Coordinates of C-alpha atoms and ligand atoms in Angstrom, one line a residue:
M1 CA -44.5 -100.9 -38.3
M2 CA -42.2 -102.0 -35.5
V3 CA -39.1 -99.6 -35.2
N4 CA -37.2 -101.2 -32.1
I5 CA -37.7 -104.8 -32.8
K6 CA -37.7 -107.1 -35.6
I7 CA -38.6 -111.0 -36.3
E8 CA -37.5 -113.3 -38.8
Q9 CA -38.3 -116.8 -39.6
K10 CA -35.7 -119.7 -40.3
D11 CA -37.6 -122.8 -40.8
Y12 CA -39.3 -123.6 -37.5
I13 CA -37.3 -120.9 -35.7
A14 CA -38.2 -117.5 -35.0
I15 CA -35.6 -115.0 -34.3
I16 CA -36.7 -111.8 -32.2
T17 CA -33.9 -109.2 -32.4
I18 CA -34.1 -106.2 -30.2
D19 CA -33.0 -103.2 -32.1
R20 CA -32.6 -99.9 -30.3
Q21 CA -29.0 -99.3 -30.7
Q22 CA -28.9 -95.7 -29.8
A23 CA -29.8 -96.7 -26.2
L24 CA -27.9 -100.1 -26.2
N25 CA -31.4 -101.5 -26.8
A26 CA -32.8 -100.5 -23.5
L27 CA -36.4 -101.4 -22.9
N28 CA -38.9 -98.4 -22.9
R29 CA -42.7 -98.8 -22.9
E30 CA -42.8 -98.8 -26.7
L31 CA -40.3 -101.6 -26.9
L32 CA -42.0 -103.7 -24.5
N33 CA -45.4 -103.1 -26.2
Q34 CA -43.8 -104.1 -29.5
L35 CA -42.3 -107.3 -27.8
K36 CA -45.7 -108.1 -26.4
E37 CA -47.4 -107.9 -29.7
L38 CA -44.9 -110.2 -31.3
L39 CA -45.0 -112.7 -28.7
N40 CA -48.8 -112.8 -28.9
N41 CA -48.8 -113.4 -32.8
I42 CA -46.4 -116.6 -32.7
N43 CA -47.9 -119.1 -35.0
Y44 CA -47.1 -122.4 -33.3
E45 CA -48.0 -124.4 -36.3
T46 CA -44.8 -123.0 -37.9
T47 CA -42.8 -122.0 -34.9
R48 CA -41.1 -124.6 -32.7
C49 CA -38.4 -122.5 -30.9
L50 CA -37.7 -118.7 -30.5
I51 CA -34.3 -117.2 -30.3
L52 CA -34.1 -113.8 -28.5
T53 CA -31.1 -111.5 -29.3
G54 CA -29.9 -107.8 -29.4
A55 CA -28.9 -105.8 -32.6
G56 CA -25.2 -104.6 -32.8
E57 CA -22.0 -105.9 -31.2
K58 CA -22.2 -104.2 -27.9
A59 CA -25.6 -104.8 -26.0
F60 CA -28.1 -107.7 -25.6
V61 CA -30.1 -105.2 -23.6
A62 CA -28.7 -102.4 -21.3
G63 CA -31.8 -102.6 -19.0
A64 CA -35.0 -100.9 -18.7
D65 CA -34.7 -97.3 -20.0
I66 CA -33.3 -95.0 -17.3
A67 CA -34.2 -91.9 -19.1
Y68 CA -37.9 -93.3 -19.1
M69 CA -37.8 -94.4 -15.3
K70 CA -36.0 -91.3 -14.0
T71 CA -39.4 -89.2 -13.2
L72 CA -41.9 -92.1 -12.7
S73 CA -44.1 -91.8 -9.6
K74 CA -44.2 -95.0 -7.3
K75 CA -47.6 -95.9 -8.9
Q76 CA -46.2 -95.6 -12.5
A77 CA -43.2 -97.5 -11.6
E78 CA -45.2 -100.2 -10.0
E79 CA -47.3 -100.3 -13.2
F80 CA -44.0 -100.3 -15.4
S81 CA -42.8 -103.3 -13.3
I82 CA -46.1 -105.3 -13.7
I83 CA -46.1 -104.7 -17.5
G84 CA -42.5 -105.9 -17.9
N85 CA -43.1 -108.8 -15.4
S86 CA -46.1 -109.9 -17.4
I87 CA -44.3 -110.0 -20.6
F88 CA -41.5 -111.8 -19.3
N89 CA -43.8 -114.3 -17.8
K90 CA -45.3 -114.7 -21.1
I91 CA -41.8 -115.8 -22.3
E92 CA -41.5 -118.1 -19.6
H93 CA -45.0 -119.6 -20.4
L94 CA -44.7 -119.8 -24.2
P95 CA -45.3 -123.4 -25.5
I96 CA -41.9 -123.5 -27.0
P97 CA -38.4 -123.1 -25.9
V98 CA -36.9 -119.6 -25.8
I99 CA -33.1 -119.4 -26.3
A100 CA -31.6 -116.0 -25.2
A101 CA -28.3 -115.3 -27.4
V102 CA -26.6 -112.8 -25.3
N103 CA -24.6 -110.8 -27.4
G104 CA -22.9 -108.0 -25.1
F105 CA -24.3 -106.2 -22.1
A106 CA -27.2 -107.8 -20.2
L107 CA -27.9 -105.4 -17.5
G108 CA -30.9 -104.9 -15.1
G109 CA -33.9 -105.5 -17.2
G110 CA -31.7 -107.2 -20.0
C111 CA -30.4 -109.8 -17.6
E112 CA -34.0 -110.3 -16.5
L113 CA -34.9 -110.8 -20.0
A114 CA -32.2 -113.5 -20.4
L115 CA -33.4 -115.1 -17.2
A116 CA -36.9 -115.5 -18.3
C117 CA -35.7 -117.5 -21.3
D118 CA -35.3 -121.2 -21.0
I119 CA -31.7 -121.4 -22.2
R120 CA -28.9 -118.9 -22.2
I121 CA -25.8 -118.7 -24.3
A122 CA -23.4 -115.8 -24.8
S123 CA -20.7 -114.2 -26.5
D124 CA -17.5 -113.7 -24.9
N125 CA -18.0 -110.0 -24.5
A126 CA -21.1 -110.5 -22.6
V127 CA -21.6 -108.8 -19.3
F128 CA -24.4 -109.6 -16.8
S129 CA -25.4 -107.6 -13.8
Q130 CA -28.4 -106.5 -11.8
P131 CA -27.0 -102.8 -11.0
E132 CA -30.5 -101.7 -9.7
V133 CA -29.2 -101.1 -6.2
S134 CA -26.7 -98.5 -7.6
L135 CA -29.7 -96.7 -9.2
G136 CA -31.6 -96.5 -5.9
I137 CA -34.0 -99.2 -6.9
I138 CA -34.4 -103.0 -7.1
P139 CA -34.8 -105.4 -10.0
G140 CA -38.3 -104.8 -11.5
F141 CA -38.7 -107.5 -14.1
G142 CA -38.1 -110.8 -12.2
G143 CA -34.5 -110.5 -11.2
T144 CA -35.4 -111.0 -7.4
F145 CA -36.9 -114.4 -8.0
R146 CA -35.4 -115.7 -11.2
L147 CA -31.8 -115.3 -10.5
S148 CA -31.4 -117.4 -7.3
R149 CA -33.4 -120.3 -9.3
L150 CA -30.5 -120.4 -11.9
V151 CA -27.4 -119.6 -9.9
G152 CA -28.4 -120.4 -6.2
E153 CA -29.7 -118.2 -3.4
G154 CA -26.1 -117.3 -2.2
I155 CA -24.7 -116.1 -5.5
A156 CA -27.9 -114.3 -6.5
K157 CA -27.9 -112.4 -3.2
E158 CA -24.3 -111.6 -3.6
L159 CA -24.9 -110.2 -7.5
L160 CA -28.1 -108.4 -6.2
F161 CA -26.7 -106.6 -3.2
T162 CA -23.5 -105.7 -4.8
G163 CA -24.4 -105.0 -8.4
D164 CA -21.3 -106.6 -9.4
R165 CA -20.7 -107.3 -13.1
V166 CA -20.3 -110.8 -14.3
K167 CA -18.3 -111.4 -17.4
A168 CA -18.7 -114.4 -19.7
P169 CA -16.4 -116.8 -18.2
R170 CA -17.9 -116.2 -14.7
A171 CA -21.3 -116.4 -16.1
L172 CA -20.5 -119.8 -17.5
E173 CA -18.9 -121.0 -14.1
I174 CA -22.1 -120.1 -12.1
G175 CA -24.5 -121.6 -14.7
L176 CA -25.8 -118.2 -15.7
V177 CA -25.2 -119.4 -19.3
N178 CA -24.9 -122.7 -20.8
A179 CA -22.1 -121.9 -23.2
V180 CA -19.8 -119.0 -24.5
Y181 CA -18.9 -118.4 -28.1
T182 CA -17.1 -115.6 -30.1
L183 CA -19.7 -113.0 -31.3
P184 CA -19.8 -114.0 -35.0
E185 CA -20.4 -117.6 -34.0
L186 CA -23.1 -116.9 -31.3
L187 CA -26.4 -116.7 -33.4
E188 CA -25.2 -119.6 -35.7
K189 CA -24.8 -121.8 -32.4
A190 CA -28.1 -120.6 -31.2
I191 CA -29.8 -121.7 -34.5
E192 CA -27.8 -124.9 -34.3
M193 CA -29.4 -125.7 -30.9
G194 CA -32.9 -124.5 -32.1
E195 CA -32.7 -126.9 -35.1
K196 CA -31.8 -129.9 -32.9
I197 CA -34.9 -129.0 -30.6
C198 CA -37.2 -128.5 -33.6
K199 CA -36.5 -131.9 -34.9
N200 CA -37.8 -133.4 -31.7
S201 CA -41.4 -133.9 -30.8
P202 CA -42.9 -130.4 -30.3
I203 CA -45.7 -131.9 -27.9
G204 CA -42.8 -133.5 -25.9
V205 CA -40.6 -130.5 -25.8
S206 CA -43.7 -128.2 -24.9
A207 CA -44.7 -130.7 -22.2
I208 CA -41.2 -130.8 -20.6
K209 CA -41.2 -126.9 -20.4
S210 CA -44.6 -127.0 -18.5
V211 CA -43.7 -129.7 -16.4
M212 CA -40.5 -128.2 -15.4
Y213 CA -42.3 -124.9 -14.5
E214 CA -45.0 -126.4 -12.6
V215 CA -42.9 -128.5 -10.4
Q216 CA -41.1 -125.4 -9.1
K217 CA -44.4 -124.7 -7.4
A218 CA -45.5 -128.1 -6.2
D219 CA -44.4 -130.3 -3.6
I220 CA -42.8 -133.7 -4.5
Y221 CA -46.2 -135.5 -4.8
G222 CA -47.6 -132.5 -6.9
K223 CA -44.3 -132.8 -9.0
M224 CA -45.0 -136.5 -9.7
Y225 CA -48.6 -135.8 -10.4
A226 CA -47.8 -133.0 -12.8
E227 CA -45.1 -135.2 -14.7
A228 CA -47.7 -138.0 -14.8
E229 CA -50.3 -135.8 -16.3
Y230 CA -48.1 -134.2 -18.9
F231 CA -46.5 -137.6 -19.6
G232 CA -50.0 -139.1 -20.4
N233 CA -50.7 -136.0 -22.6
C234 CA -47.9 -137.0 -24.9
F235 CA -49.7 -140.5 -25.6
E236 CA -52.4 -141.1 -28.4
T237 CA -50.7 -138.6 -30.6
E238 CA -49.6 -139.3 -34.2
D239 CA -45.9 -138.2 -33.4
Q240 CA -45.7 -140.6 -30.3
K241 CA -47.1 -143.6 -32.2
E242 CA -45.1 -143.1 -35.2
A243 CA -41.8 -142.5 -33.2
M244 CA -42.4 -145.5 -31.2
T245 CA -43.4 -147.8 -34.2
A246 CA -40.3 -146.8 -36.1
M247 CA -38.1 -147.5 -33.2
L248 CA -39.5 -151.0 -32.7
E249 CA -39.4 -151.6 -36.5
K250 CA -35.7 -150.4 -36.6
R251 CA -36.4 -147.6 -39.2
P252 CA -36.1 -143.9 -39.1
A253 CA -39.0 -142.1 -37.9
K254 CA -41.0 -139.9 -40.1
P255 CA -40.4 -135.9 -39.3
F256 CA -42.5 -134.9 -36.0
T257 CA -45.6 -133.1 -37.1
G258 CA -46.9 -131.9 -33.7
K259 CA -50.0 -133.8 -34.1
Ligands
CAA301 N1 -31.5 -96.6 -20.4 C1 -31.5 -95.7 -21.0 N2 -30.2 -95.4 -22.0 C2 -29.3 -96.1 -22.0 C3 -29.4 -97.3 -21.1 C4 -30.5 -97.5 -20.3 N3 -30.5 -98.6 -19.4 N4 -28.0 -97.8 -21.2 C5 -27.4 -97.2 -22.0 N5 -28.2 -96.0 -22.4 C6 -27.7 -95.1 -23.5 C7 -26.7 -94.1 -23.0 O1 -27.6 -93.1 -22.1 C8 -26.2 -93.7 -24.2 O2 -27.0 -92.6 -24.8 P1 -26.4 -91.2 -25.5 O3 -25.5 -91.7 -26.5 O4 -27.7 -90.6 -25.9 O5 -25.6 -90.5 -24.4 C9 -26.1 -94.7 -25.2 O6 -27.0 -95.6 -24.6 C10 -24.7 -95.4 -25.1 O7 -24.2 -95.8 -23.8 P2 -22.9 -95.2 -23.0 O8 -22.5 -93.9 -23.7 O9 -23.2 -95.2 -21.5 O10 -22.0 -96.4 -23.4 P3 -20.7 -97.0 -22.6 O11 -20.1 -97.9 -23.5 O12 -20.0 -95.8 -22.0 O13 -21.6 -97.7 -21.4 C11 -22.9 -99.3 -20.3 C12 -22.4 -98.8 -21.6 C13 -22.1 -99.8 -19.4 C14 -24.0 -100.3 -20.6 C15 -23.8 -98.0 -19.8 O14 -24.7 -97.5 -20.7 C16 -24.7 -98.2 -18.6 O15 -24.3 -98.4 -17.5 N6 -25.9 -98.1 -19.0 C17 -26.8 -98.5 -17.9 C18 -27.1 -99.9 -17.4 C19 -28.0 -100.1 -16.2 O16 -27.9 -99.5 -15.1 N7 -29.2 -100.7 -16.4 C20 -30.1 -101.2 -15.6 C21 -31.2 -100.3 -15.6 S1 -32.4 -100.3 -14.2 C22 -33.5 -101.6 -14.6 O17 -33.3 -102.2 -15.6 C23 -34.6 -101.7 -13.7 C24 -35.4 -103.2 -14.1 O18 -35.1 -104.2 -13.4 C25 -36.7 -103.1 -14.7

């Protein structure tokens, strides 16, 4: 039985809610293990999009658990970082899009969790920060490399060096989030976006996610090659044939099946 996290299914969308409100949803080892287990057990036949959010009205995730980290040795801290990073990498590599619905504080590991998702939307009370330097440490779950990818190196370095808090309007301005809504609207809007995604070809959506990840690593020729390979892989599928045939026959296509 998972005490700190729950998952619910709404048609093709799975919604994971981190629910450890007594510590503002801070991530300890147990919670990370539970998240890993849920991610490992997603059924991609029935799930085409994942939404991640936090329980309550105050926090998405207020970071890695400081009470847990306080007495860690160098070795234990390194292990904790590797565990967190491997789970967040898993999110980045899931074959379906992951939307973070950031419903309040997203600090330290909470900001990093949002950064590992494909898309971030936030409530108007959301606050982002990488405050690790104020705790005598550095981000351990991907903040040093994922933040600059999203907001550019200059702003990322400013946020990482100062630990400044970024409120929702500024987060929108710097591209840290795609949109800001009121708290009661947030999950509804995430589901709305998820529903749009789920209507599209899952093979295509998944291929875009893979290509966009691979091109970050490759040079321009590698980029073209990765795109060509994934482009090719979308063909000879029932979905591609049906969608293109329907377009040419000027009729609505049958719903995508993922086959
Ligand atoms: N770890 C453990 N417990 C936490 C926590 C965290 N990251 N964040 C909040 N809590 C706990 C508080 O200790 C408090 O517990 P008690 O009621 O038992 O005292 C409870 O949650 C409520 O928090 P506050 O009373 O502090 O609430 P507030 O409204 O006064 O402040 C806050 C809210 C600004 C988010 C504040 O709690 C805070 O600054 N939290 C720490 C945020 C932080 O520094 N996160 C980064 C951690 S480092 C990291 O994540 C490293 C990494 O990259 C892996």
